[in-house]
mmCIF file of C-alpha atoms in Angstrom:
data_model
loop_
_atom_site.group_PDB
_atom_site.id
_atom_site.type_symbol
_atom_site.label_atom_id
_atom_site.label_comp_id
_atom_site.label_asym_id
_atom_site.label_seq_id
_atom_site.Cartn_x
_atom_site.Cartn_y
_atom_site.Cartn_z
ATOM 1 C CA UNK P 1 66.395 80.867 29.447
ATOM 2 C CA UNK P 2 68.066 78.029 27.998
ATOM 3 C CA UNK P 3 71.837 78.075 29.389
ATOM 4 C CA UNK P 4 73.548 77.686 26.281
ATOM 5 C CA UNK P 5 71.621 80.723 24.881
ATOM 6 C CA UNK P 6 71.964 82.641 28.219
ATOM 7 C CA UNK P 7 75.910 81.767 27.708
ATOM 8 C CA UNK P 8 76.234 82.932 24.220
ATOM 9 C CA UNK P 9 74.326 86.141 24.839
ATOM 10 C CA UNK P 10 76.715 87.086 27.882
ATOM 11 C CA UNK P 11 79.812 85.924 25.699
ATOM 12 C CA UNK P 12 78.495 88.421 23.091
ATOM 13 C CA UNK P 13 78.104 91.272 25.756
ATOM 14 C CA UNK P 14 81.549 90.671 26.880
ATOM 15 C CA UNK P 15 83.032 90.467 23.189
ATOM 16 C CA UNK P 16 81.333 93.597 22.065
ATOM 17 C CA UNK P 17 82.622 95.770 24.873
ATOM 18 C CA UNK P 18 86.261 94.176 24.457
ATOM 19 C CA UNK P 19 86.121 95.236 21.077
ATOM 20 C CA UNK P 20 84.908 98.685 21.597
ATOM 21 C CA UNK P 21 87.527 98.907 24.423
ATOM 22 C CA UNK P 22 90.425 97.568 22.487
ATOM 23 C CA UNK P 23 89.654 99.536 18.856
ATOM 24 C CA UNK P 24 90.848 103.168 17.721
ATOM 25 C CA UNK P 25 89.150 102.585 14.430
ATOM 26 C CA UNK P 26 85.469 103.903 14.344
ATOM 27 C CA UNK P 27 84.057 100.943 12.236
ATOM 28 C CA UNK P 28 85.129 98.532 15.001
ATOM 29 C CA UNK P 29 83.919 100.622 17.580
ATOM 30 C CA UNK P 30 80.582 100.972 15.946
ATOM 31 C CA UNK P 31 80.421 96.873 15.313
ATOM 32 C CA UNK P 32 81.307 96.389 18.928
ATOM 33 C CA UNK P 33 78.285 98.655 20.097
ATOM 34 C CA UNK P 34 76.087 96.921 17.808
ATOM 35 C CA UNK P 35 77.082 93.732 19.104
ATOM 36 C CA UNK P 36 76.430 95.013 22.690
ATOM 37 C CA UNK P 37 72.726 96.283 21.691
ATOM 38 C CA UNK P 38 71.969 92.923 20.050
ATOM 39 C CA UNK P 39 73.008 90.909 22.558
ATOM 40 C CA UNK P 40 71.147 92.378 25.292
ATOM 41 C CA UNK P 41 67.773 92.667 23.471
ATOM 42 C CA UNK P 42 66.987 88.648 24.109
ATOM 43 C CA UNK P 43 67.684 89.342 27.658
ATOM 44 C CA UNK P 44 65.412 92.239 28.146
ATOM 45 C CA UNK P 45 62.512 91.021 26.329
ATOM 46 C CA UNK P 46 62.926 87.153 28.122
ATOM 47 C CA UNK P 47 59.771 87.522 30.332
ATOM 48 C CA UNK P 48 57.602 88.346 27.440
ATOM 49 C CA UNK P 49 55.778 90.992 29.386
ATOM 50 C CA UNK P 50 53.993 93.631 27.632
ATOM 51 C CA UNK P 51 55.988 96.201 29.508
ATOM 52 C CA UNK P 52 59.438 94.237 29.073
ATOM 53 C CA UNK P 53 58.608 94.111 25.358
ATOM 54 C CA UNK P 54 57.873 97.806 25.190
ATOM 55 C CA UNK P 55 61.024 98.695 27.066
ATOM 56 C CA UNK P 56 62.970 96.204 24.863
ATOM 57 C CA UNK P 57 61.631 98.312 21.668
ATOM 58 C CA UNK P 58 62.434 101.629 22.756
ATOM 59 C CA UNK P 59 65.798 100.763 23.873
ATOM 60 C CA UNK P 60 66.497 99.216 20.653
ATOM 61 C CA UNK P 61 65.125 102.054 18.715
ATOM 62 C CA UNK P 62 67.106 104.492 20.620
ATOM 63 C CA UNK P 63 70.299 102.550 20.363
ATOM 64 C CA UNK P 64 69.961 101.908 16.724
ATOM 65 C CA UNK P 65 69.692 105.846 16.239
ATOM 66 C CA UNK P 66 72.669 106.618 18.308
ATOM 67 C CA UNK P 67 75.020 103.925 16.232
ATOM 68 C CA UNK P 68 73.786 105.379 13.105
ATOM 69 C CA UNK P 69 74.834 108.749 14.003
ATOM 70 C CA UNK P 70 78.249 107.555 15.353
ATOM 71 C CA UNK P 71 78.791 105.485 12.234
ATOM 72 C CA UNK P 72 77.465 108.782 9.934
ATOM 73 C CA UNK P 73 80.084 111.061 12.162
ATOM 74 C CA UNK P 74 82.846 108.841 11.526
ATOM 75 C CA UNK P 75 82.151 108.463 8.099
ATOM 76 C CA UNK P 76 81.962 112.133 7.703
ATOM 77 C CA UNK P 77 85.029 112.701 9.963
ATOM 78 C CA UNK P 78 86.898 110.741 7.452
ATOM 79 C CA UNK P 79 85.719 112.125 4.461
ATOM 80 C CA UNK P 80 87.074 115.446 6.061
ATOM 81 C CA UNK P 81 90.640 114.171 7.359
ATOM 82 C CA UNK P 82 91.276 111.197 5.277
ATOM 83 C CA UNK P 83 91.371 108.946 8.300
ATOM 84 C CA UNK P 84 89.080 106.430 10.249
ATOM 85 C CA UNK P 85 91.156 106.661 13.538
ATOM 86 C CA UNK P 86 89.448 108.334 16.823
ATOM 87 C CA UNK P 87 92.689 110.257 17.413
ATOM 88 C CA UNK P 88 92.149 112.569 14.582
ATOM 89 C CA UNK P 89 88.514 113.590 15.158
ATOM 90 C CA UNK P 90 89.099 117.205 13.708
ATOM 91 C CA UNK P 91 86.067 118.057 12.130
ATOM 92 C CA UNK P 92 83.933 119.975 14.649
ATOM 93 C CA UNK P 93 80.365 118.978 13.241
ATOM 94 C CA UNK P 94 81.305 115.076 13.241
ATOM 95 C CA UNK P 95 82.835 115.785 16.701
ATOM 96 C CA UNK P 96 79.651 117.348 18.034
ATOM 97 C CA UNK P 97 77.528 114.818 16.442
ATOM 98 C CA UNK P 98 79.531 111.626 18.332
ATOM 99 C CA UNK P 99 79.274 113.650 21.580
ATOM 100 C CA UNK P 100 75.488 113.652 21.142
ATOM 101 C CA UNK P 101 75.252 109.801 19.905
ATOM 102 C CA UNK P 102 77.426 108.860 22.975
ATOM 103 C CA UNK P 103 75.446 110.896 25.290
ATOM 104 C CA UNK P 104 71.996 109.410 23.955
ATOM 105 C CA UNK P 105 73.726 105.871 24.531
ATOM 106 C CA UNK P 106 74.808 106.455 28.408
ATOM 107 C CA UNK P 107 71.662 108.311 29.140
ATOM 108 C CA UNK P 108 72.940 111.843 29.492
ATOM 109 C CA UNK P 109 70.893 114.751 30.132
ATOM 110 C CA UNK P 110 69.297 116.129 27.956
ATOM 111 C CA UNK P 111 69.138 113.019 25.910
ATOM 112 C CA UNK P 112 68.293 111.244 29.025
ATOM 113 C CA UNK P 113 64.493 110.633 28.514
ATOM 114 C CA UNK P 114 64.531 106.782 27.442
ATOM 115 C CA UNK P 115 66.581 105.386 30.630
ATOM 116 C CA UNK P 116 64.016 105.737 33.379
ATOM 117 C CA UNK P 117 61.109 104.089 31.223
ATOM 118 C CA UNK P 118 63.255 101.399 29.785
ATOM 119 C CA UNK P 119 64.717 100.487 33.294
ATOM 120 C CA UNK P 120 61.271 100.323 34.577
ATOM 121 C CA UNK P 121 59.833 97.900 32.011
ATOM 122 C CA UNK P 122 62.834 95.342 33.026
ATOM 123 C CA UNK P 123 63.646 92.908 35.752
ATOM 124 C CA UNK P 124 66.245 94.123 38.327
ATOM 125 C CA UNK P 125 69.026 91.712 37.040
ATOM 126 C CA UNK P 126 68.636 92.781 33.562
ATOM 127 C CA UNK P 127 68.377 96.431 34.696
ATOM 128 C CA UNK P 128 71.643 96.160 36.665
ATOM 129 C CA UNK P 129 73.297 94.972 33.525
ATOM 130 C CA UNK P 130 72.028 97.686 31.518
ATOM 131 C CA UNK P 131 72.928 100.139 34.314
ATOM 132 C CA UNK P 132 76.452 99.059 34.635
ATOM 133 C CA UNK P 133 77.703 96.882 31.896
ATOM 134 C CA UNK P 134 76.291 98.838 29.011
ATOM 135 C CA UNK P 135 77.659 102.127 30.218
ATOM 136 C CA UNK P 136 81.301 100.676 29.755
ATOM 137 C CA UNK P 137 81.476 100.589 25.933
ATOM 138 C CA UNK P 138 80.075 104.187 25.135
ATOM 139 C CA UNK P 139 81.988 105.579 28.086
ATOM 140 C CA UNK P 140 85.426 103.969 26.717
ATOM 141 C CA UNK P 141 84.777 105.886 23.436
ATOM 142 C CA UNK P 142 83.926 109.338 25.433
ATOM 143 C CA UNK P 143 87.236 109.167 27.117
ATOM 144 C CA UNK P 144 88.907 108.320 23.930
ATOM 145 C CA UNK P 145 87.843 111.239 21.961
ATOM 146 C CA UNK P 146 87.449 113.639 25.001
ATOM 147 C CA UNK P 147 90.394 115.680 23.847
ATOM 148 C CA UNK P 148 88.751 116.639 21.103
ATOM 149 C CA UNK P 149 85.208 117.735 22.637
ATOM 150 C CA UNK P 150 84.211 121.566 23.355
ATOM 151 C CA UNK P 151 84.869 122.149 27.152
ATOM 152 C CA UNK P 152 81.994 124.107 27.314
ATOM 153 C CA UNK P 153 79.925 121.632 25.911
ATOM 154 C CA UNK P 154 81.106 119.017 28.373
ATOM 155 C CA UNK P 155 80.642 121.211 31.533
ATOM 156 C CA UNK P 156 77.046 122.064 30.401
ATOM 157 C CA UNK P 157 76.463 118.393 29.861
ATOM 158 C CA UNK P 158 77.584 117.616 33.183
ATOM 159 C CA UNK P 159 75.675 120.321 35.337
ATOM 160 C CA UNK P 160 72.705 119.114 33.432
ATOM 161 C CA UNK P 161 72.920 115.707 33.911
ATOM 162 C CA UNK P 162 73.450 116.153 37.673
ATOM 163 C CA UNK P 163 70.632 118.512 38.121
ATOM 164 C CA UNK P 164 68.034 116.519 36.217
ATOM 165 C CA UNK P 165 69.243 113.545 37.772
ATOM 166 C CA UNK P 166 68.661 114.950 41.108
ATOM 167 C CA UNK P 167 64.975 116.857 40.072
ATOM 168 C CA UNK P 168 63.856 113.708 38.251
ATOM 169 C CA UNK P 169 64.452 111.422 41.064
ATOM 170 C CA UNK P 170 62.715 113.567 44.052
ATOM 171 C CA UNK P 171 58.909 112.689 43.016
ATOM 172 C CA UNK P 172 59.477 108.770 41.999
ATOM 173 C CA UNK P 173 57.926 105.683 43.694
ATOM 174 C CA UNK P 174 59.303 103.148 41.361
ATOM 175 C CA UNK P 175 62.793 102.239 42.843
ATOM 176 C CA UNK P 176 63.875 101.214 39.117
ATOM 177 C CA UNK P 177 63.159 105.007 37.967
ATOM 178 C CA UNK P 178 64.592 106.187 40.953
ATOM 179 C CA UNK P 179 68.197 104.331 40.112
ATOM 180 C CA UNK P 180 67.937 105.272 36.540
ATOM 181 C CA UNK P 181 67.780 109.215 37.732
ATOM 182 C CA UNK P 182 70.578 108.030 40.072
ATOM 183 C CA UNK P 183 72.458 107.004 37.198
ATOM 184 C CA UNK P 184 72.007 110.073 34.931
ATOM 185 C CA UNK P 185 73.324 112.134 37.797
ATOM 186 C CA UNK P 186 76.156 109.938 38.422
ATOM 187 C CA UNK P 187 77.048 109.911 34.598
ATOM 188 C CA UNK P 188 77.116 114.192 35.157
ATOM 189 C CA UNK P 189 79.783 113.681 37.639
ATOM 190 C CA UNK P 190 81.971 111.588 35.286
ATOM 191 C CA UNK P 191 81.783 113.812 32.375
ATOM 192 C CA UNK P 192 82.202 117.214 34.104
ATOM 193 C CA UNK P 193 85.784 116.091 35.474
ATOM 194 C CA UNK P 194 86.634 114.092 32.146
ATOM 195 C CA UNK P 195 88.611 116.788 30.391
ATOM 196 C CA UNK P 196 90.503 117.678 33.502
ATOM 197 C CA UNK P 197 91.334 114.167 34.976
ATOM 198 C CA UNK P 198 90.160 111.264 33.317
ATOM 199 C CA UNK P 199 91.458 109.172 35.491
ATOM 200 C CA UNK P 200 88.881 110.531 38.063
ATOM 201 C CA UNK P 201 85.978 110.072 35.499
ATOM 202 C CA UNK P 202 87.284 106.064 35.393
ATOM 203 C CA UNK P 203 87.321 106.103 39.232
ATOM 204 C CA UNK P 204 83.620 107.748 39.415
ATOM 205 C CA UNK P 205 82.484 104.870 36.786
ATOM 206 C CA UNK P 206 83.967 102.291 38.858
ATOM 207 C CA UNK P 207 82.473 103.460 42.125
ATOM 208 C CA UNK P 208 79.135 103.834 40.488
ATOM 209 C CA UNK P 209 79.283 100.238 39.287
ATOM 210 C CA UNK P 210 80.132 99.227 42.985
ATOM 211 C CA UNK P 211 77.389 100.956 44.508
ATOM 212 C CA UNK P 212 74.639 100.435 42.031
ATOM 213 C CA UNK P 213 75.452 96.653 41.729
ATOM 214 C CA UNK P 214 74.931 96.627 45.462
ATOM 215 C CA UNK P 215 71.866 98.127 45.585
ATOM 216 C CA UNK P 216 70.053 96.331 42.611
ATOM 217 C CA UNK P 217 71.248 92.980 44.407
ATOM 218 C CA UNK P 218 70.015 93.801 47.518
ATOM 219 C CA UNK P 219 66.485 95.081 45.736
ATOM 220 C CA UNK P 220 66.341 91.570 44.271
ATOM 221 C CA UNK P 221 66.994 89.697 47.372
ATOM 222 C CA UNK P 222 64.332 91.686 49.177
ATOM 223 C CA UNK P 223 61.622 91.606 45.920
ATOM 224 C CA UNK P 224 61.296 95.262 46.176
ATOM 225 C CA UNK P 225 60.307 97.349 43.335
ATOM 226 C CA UNK P 226 58.203 100.093 45.144
ATOM 227 C CA UNK P 227 59.296 102.266 47.672
ATOM 228 C CA UNK P 228 56.137 101.138 49.588
ATOM 229 C CA UNK P 229 57.567 97.767 49.787
ATOM 230 C CA UNK P 230 60.554 98.453 51.300
ATOM 231 C CA UNK P 231 58.749 99.470 54.728
ATOM 232 C CA UNK P 232 57.857 95.729 54.795
ATOM 233 C CA UNK P 233 61.522 94.437 54.579
ATOM 234 C CA UNK P 234 62.592 95.312 58.054
ATOM 235 C CA UNK P 235 60.782 92.599 59.883
ATOM 236 C CA UNK P 236 61.842 89.994 57.648
ATOM 237 C CA UNK P 237 65.845 90.876 57.029
ATOM 238 C CA UNK P 238 66.574 93.440 59.438
ATOM 239 C CA UNK P 239 70.365 93.161 58.588
ATOM 240 C CA UNK P 240 69.992 93.474 54.946
ATOM 241 C CA UNK P 241 67.537 96.534 55.799
ATOM 242 C CA UNK P 242 70.322 98.347 57.748
ATOM 243 C CA UNK P 243 73.086 97.310 54.920
ATOM 244 C CA UNK P 244 70.417 98.777 52.060
ATOM 245 C CA UNK P 245 70.245 102.155 54.148
ATOM 246 C CA UNK P 246 73.923 102.617 54.273
ATOM 247 C CA UNK P 247 74.081 101.471 50.281
ATOM 248 C CA UNK P 248 71.858 103.835 49.410
ATOM 249 C CA UNK P 249 73.649 106.687 51.455
ATOM 250 C CA UNK P 250 76.751 105.691 49.868
ATOM 251 C CA UNK P 251 75.117 106.407 46.558
ATOM 252 C CA UNK P 252 74.358 109.654 47.993
ATOM 253 C CA UNK P 253 77.922 110.717 48.434
ATOM 254 C CA UNK P 254 77.910 110.920 52.317
ATOM 255 C CA UNK P 255 81.203 110.202 54.273
ATOM 256 C CA UNK P 256 82.724 107.865 55.233
ATOM 257 C CA UNK P 257 81.224 105.628 52.867
ATOM 258 C CA UNK P 258 82.788 104.885 49.464
ATOM 259 C CA UNK P 259 80.319 107.006 47.283
ATOM 260 C CA UNK P 260 82.139 109.976 48.910
ATOM 261 C CA UNK P 261 85.505 109.262 47.438
ATOM 262 C CA UNK P 262 84.650 110.170 43.522
ATOM 263 C CA UNK P 263 82.708 113.372 44.472
ATOM 264 C CA UNK P 264 85.248 114.629 47.104
ATOM 265 C CA UNK P 265 88.172 114.111 44.324
ATOM 266 C CA UNK P 266 85.658 115.430 41.297
ATOM 267 C CA UNK P 267 85.168 118.923 43.707
ATOM 268 C CA UNK P 268 88.788 118.961 44.671
ATOM 269 C CA UNK P 269 89.578 118.685 40.882
ATOM 270 C CA UNK P 270 87.466 121.581 40.011
ATOM 271 C CA UNK P 271 88.419 123.599 42.633
ATOM 272 C CA UNK P 272 92.332 123.135 41.767
ATOM 273 C CA UNK P 273 90.951 124.207 37.692
ATOM 274 C CA UNK P 274 89.917 127.606 38.966
ATOM 275 C CA UNK P 275 86.153 126.487 38.847
ATOM 276 C CA UNK P 276 84.725 127.303 42.301
ATOM 277 C CA UNK P 277 81.059 127.880 40.883
ATOM 278 C CA UNK P 278 80.848 125.114 38.874
ATOM 279 C CA UNK P 279 81.889 123.161 41.946
ATOM 280 C CA UNK P 280 79.232 124.682 44.006
ATOM 281 C CA UNK P 281 76.623 123.803 41.835
ATOM 282 C CA UNK P 282 77.552 120.270 41.714
ATOM 283 C CA UNK P 283 77.526 120.277 45.302
ATOM 284 C CA UNK P 284 74.051 121.467 45.585
ATOM 285 C CA UNK P 285 73.158 119.180 42.886
ATOM 286 C CA UNK P 286 74.363 116.411 45.010
ATOM 287 C CA UNK P 287 72.131 117.521 47.926
ATOM 288 C CA UNK P 288 69.091 117.284 45.672
ATOM 289 C CA UNK P 289 70.162 113.412 44.855
ATOM 290 C CA UNK P 290 70.849 112.919 48.518
ATOM 291 C CA UNK P 291 67.301 113.878 49.253
ATOM 292 C CA UNK P 292 65.537 110.918 47.687
ATOM 293 C CA UNK P 293 68.152 108.382 48.749
ATOM 294 C CA UNK P 294 67.126 109.594 52.278
ATOM 295 C CA UNK P 295 63.488 109.164 51.479
ATOM 296 C CA UNK P 296 64.510 105.504 50.483
ATOM 297 C CA UNK P 297 66.321 105.225 53.937
ATOM 298 C CA UNK P 298 63.311 106.425 55.760
ATOM 299 C CA UNK P 299 61.060 104.009 54.173
ATOM 300 C CA UNK P 300 63.218 101.161 55.112
ATOM 301 C CA UNK P 301 64.323 101.988 58.584
ATOM 302 C CA UNK P 302 61.635 104.492 60.215
ATOM 303 C CA UNK P 303 58.262 103.561 59.215
ATOM 304 C CA UNK P 304 56.348 100.720 60.375
ATOM 305 C CA UNK P 305 54.680 98.839 57.612
ATOM 306 C CA UNK P 306 50.830 98.311 58.563
ATOM 307 C CA UNK P 307 50.788 102.113 59.172
ATOM 308 C CA UNK P 308 52.609 103.297 56.412
ATOM 309 C CA UNK P 309 52.414 100.822 53.285
ATOM 310 C CA UNK P 310 49.271 99.452 51.362
ATOM 311 C CA UNK P 311 51.460 96.531 50.635
ATOM 312 C CA UNK P 312 51.489 93.038 52.088
ATOM 313 C CA UNK P 313 54.355 91.960 54.690
ATOM 314 C CA UNK P 314 56.322 88.927 52.634
ATOM 315 C CA UNK P 315 56.832 85.485 53.648
ATOM 316 C CA UNK P 316 59.499 84.765 55.881
ATOM 317 C CA UNK P 317 60.373 81.941 53.858
ATOM 318 C CA UNK P 318 64.328 81.194 53.502
ATOM 319 C CA UNK P 319 65.319 82.536 50.420
ATOM 320 C CA UNK P 320 67.063 80.133 47.534
ATOM 321 C CA UNK P 321 68.980 83.103 45.940
ATOM 322 C CA UNK P 322 72.481 83.474 45.973
ATOM 323 C CA UNK P 323 73.695 86.425 48.205
ATOM 324 C CA UNK P 324 77.733 86.024 48.042
ATOM 325 C CA UNK P 325 78.039 88.805 45.047
ATOM 326 C CA UNK P 326 75.726 91.099 47.164
ATOM 327 C CA UNK P 327 78.157 90.782 50.360
ATOM 328 C CA UNK P 328 80.767 91.249 47.892
ATOM 329 C CA UNK P 329 79.374 94.289 46.544
ATOM 330 C CA UNK P 330 77.949 95.715 49.915
ATOM 331 C CA UNK P 331 81.190 95.704 51.452
ATOM 332 C CA UNK P 332 83.043 97.469 48.658
ATOM 333 C CA UNK P 333 79.965 100.136 48.353
ATOM 334 C CA UNK P 334 80.542 100.874 52.092
ATOM 335 C CA UNK P 335 84.113 100.628 53.193
ATOM 336 C CA UNK P 336 86.787 101.925 50.312
ATOM 337 C CA UNK P 337 87.236 105.318 51.568
ATOM 338 C CA UNK P 338 90.096 104.730 53.929
ATOM 339 C CA UNK P 339 92.064 103.477 50.879
ATOM 340 C CA UNK P 340 91.464 106.481 48.667
ATOM 341 C CA UNK P 341 95.202 107.486 48.591
ATOM 342 C CA UNK P 342 95.869 103.936 47.537
ATOM 343 C CA UNK P 343 93.115 104.014 44.792
ATOM 344 C CA UNK P 344 94.346 107.261 43.177
ATOM 345 C CA UNK P 345 97.981 106.132 43.441
ATOM 346 C CA UNK P 346 97.000 103.262 41.045
ATOM 347 C CA UNK P 347 95.112 105.353 38.686
ATOM 348 C CA UNK P 348 97.269 108.250 38.124
#
């Protein structure tokens, strides 16, 4: 892609997200979301592969639908209250519509069906942008309007997402689909604690972005898109294989890795709020997710490729890819647990 075009598109992505962050008016928030969607569409379709074009079309239709519902809900609320402000969301129908549309945008279950299919059609870098950056603007709107949402509805969305994110990833062989279901499950953790401690939801989002970035960049460096390909990476890059396995375990939430921080604090908060049953279900759902991360670790570190994989062993040529961002994200995805008190003190 032409560097000038790429710069324009990435700047538009940043502008759309910033506009949504800074707005307290539904029309401006909608405008930011639309700029965001229109900026990522050419990035998704840049390879002109039929799967990429199909994924782009699906993504555009879903995001356009969600944006239209948000605009309609904002208009309905303005009609009922006389204000366009997000702080004055008092109409119950408009509020429910906004929550449904934002859930569709971030891929919360049961509005998650587009996410694995779209992510599967993209290359790993665009998939990384879709899984991380594209979640920021809708999630900012969810945080801003969380006071108006029905607590039972938020809890139901959170539980459904963590369970479906866990169950959906169990039978997958494509790594991008596994990461899509991982994203759905992590979104459930963020949504369930939103009504009690928004700063913990933000912390979970931050940790999710760090770990997912490390996972996507690892797969990009090792040219892996299927579980079978992972079995051939140990012979070429043994150190990367070891850190990748740890990154996947961090995504699963195992201590003493970074991924344990949000799950630990969220379960603690749910117990404080007198919701032991909800906390138990969430912890059990995390175990389901952990199983498919362990499958990835097993394929990478405990199998020998000629006996386990049909794929050919990659050439051991020197890569020209930049590995500095990967190193940075991997360190953060593995080693932030000791500074948890400092992180929580900064957020509260």
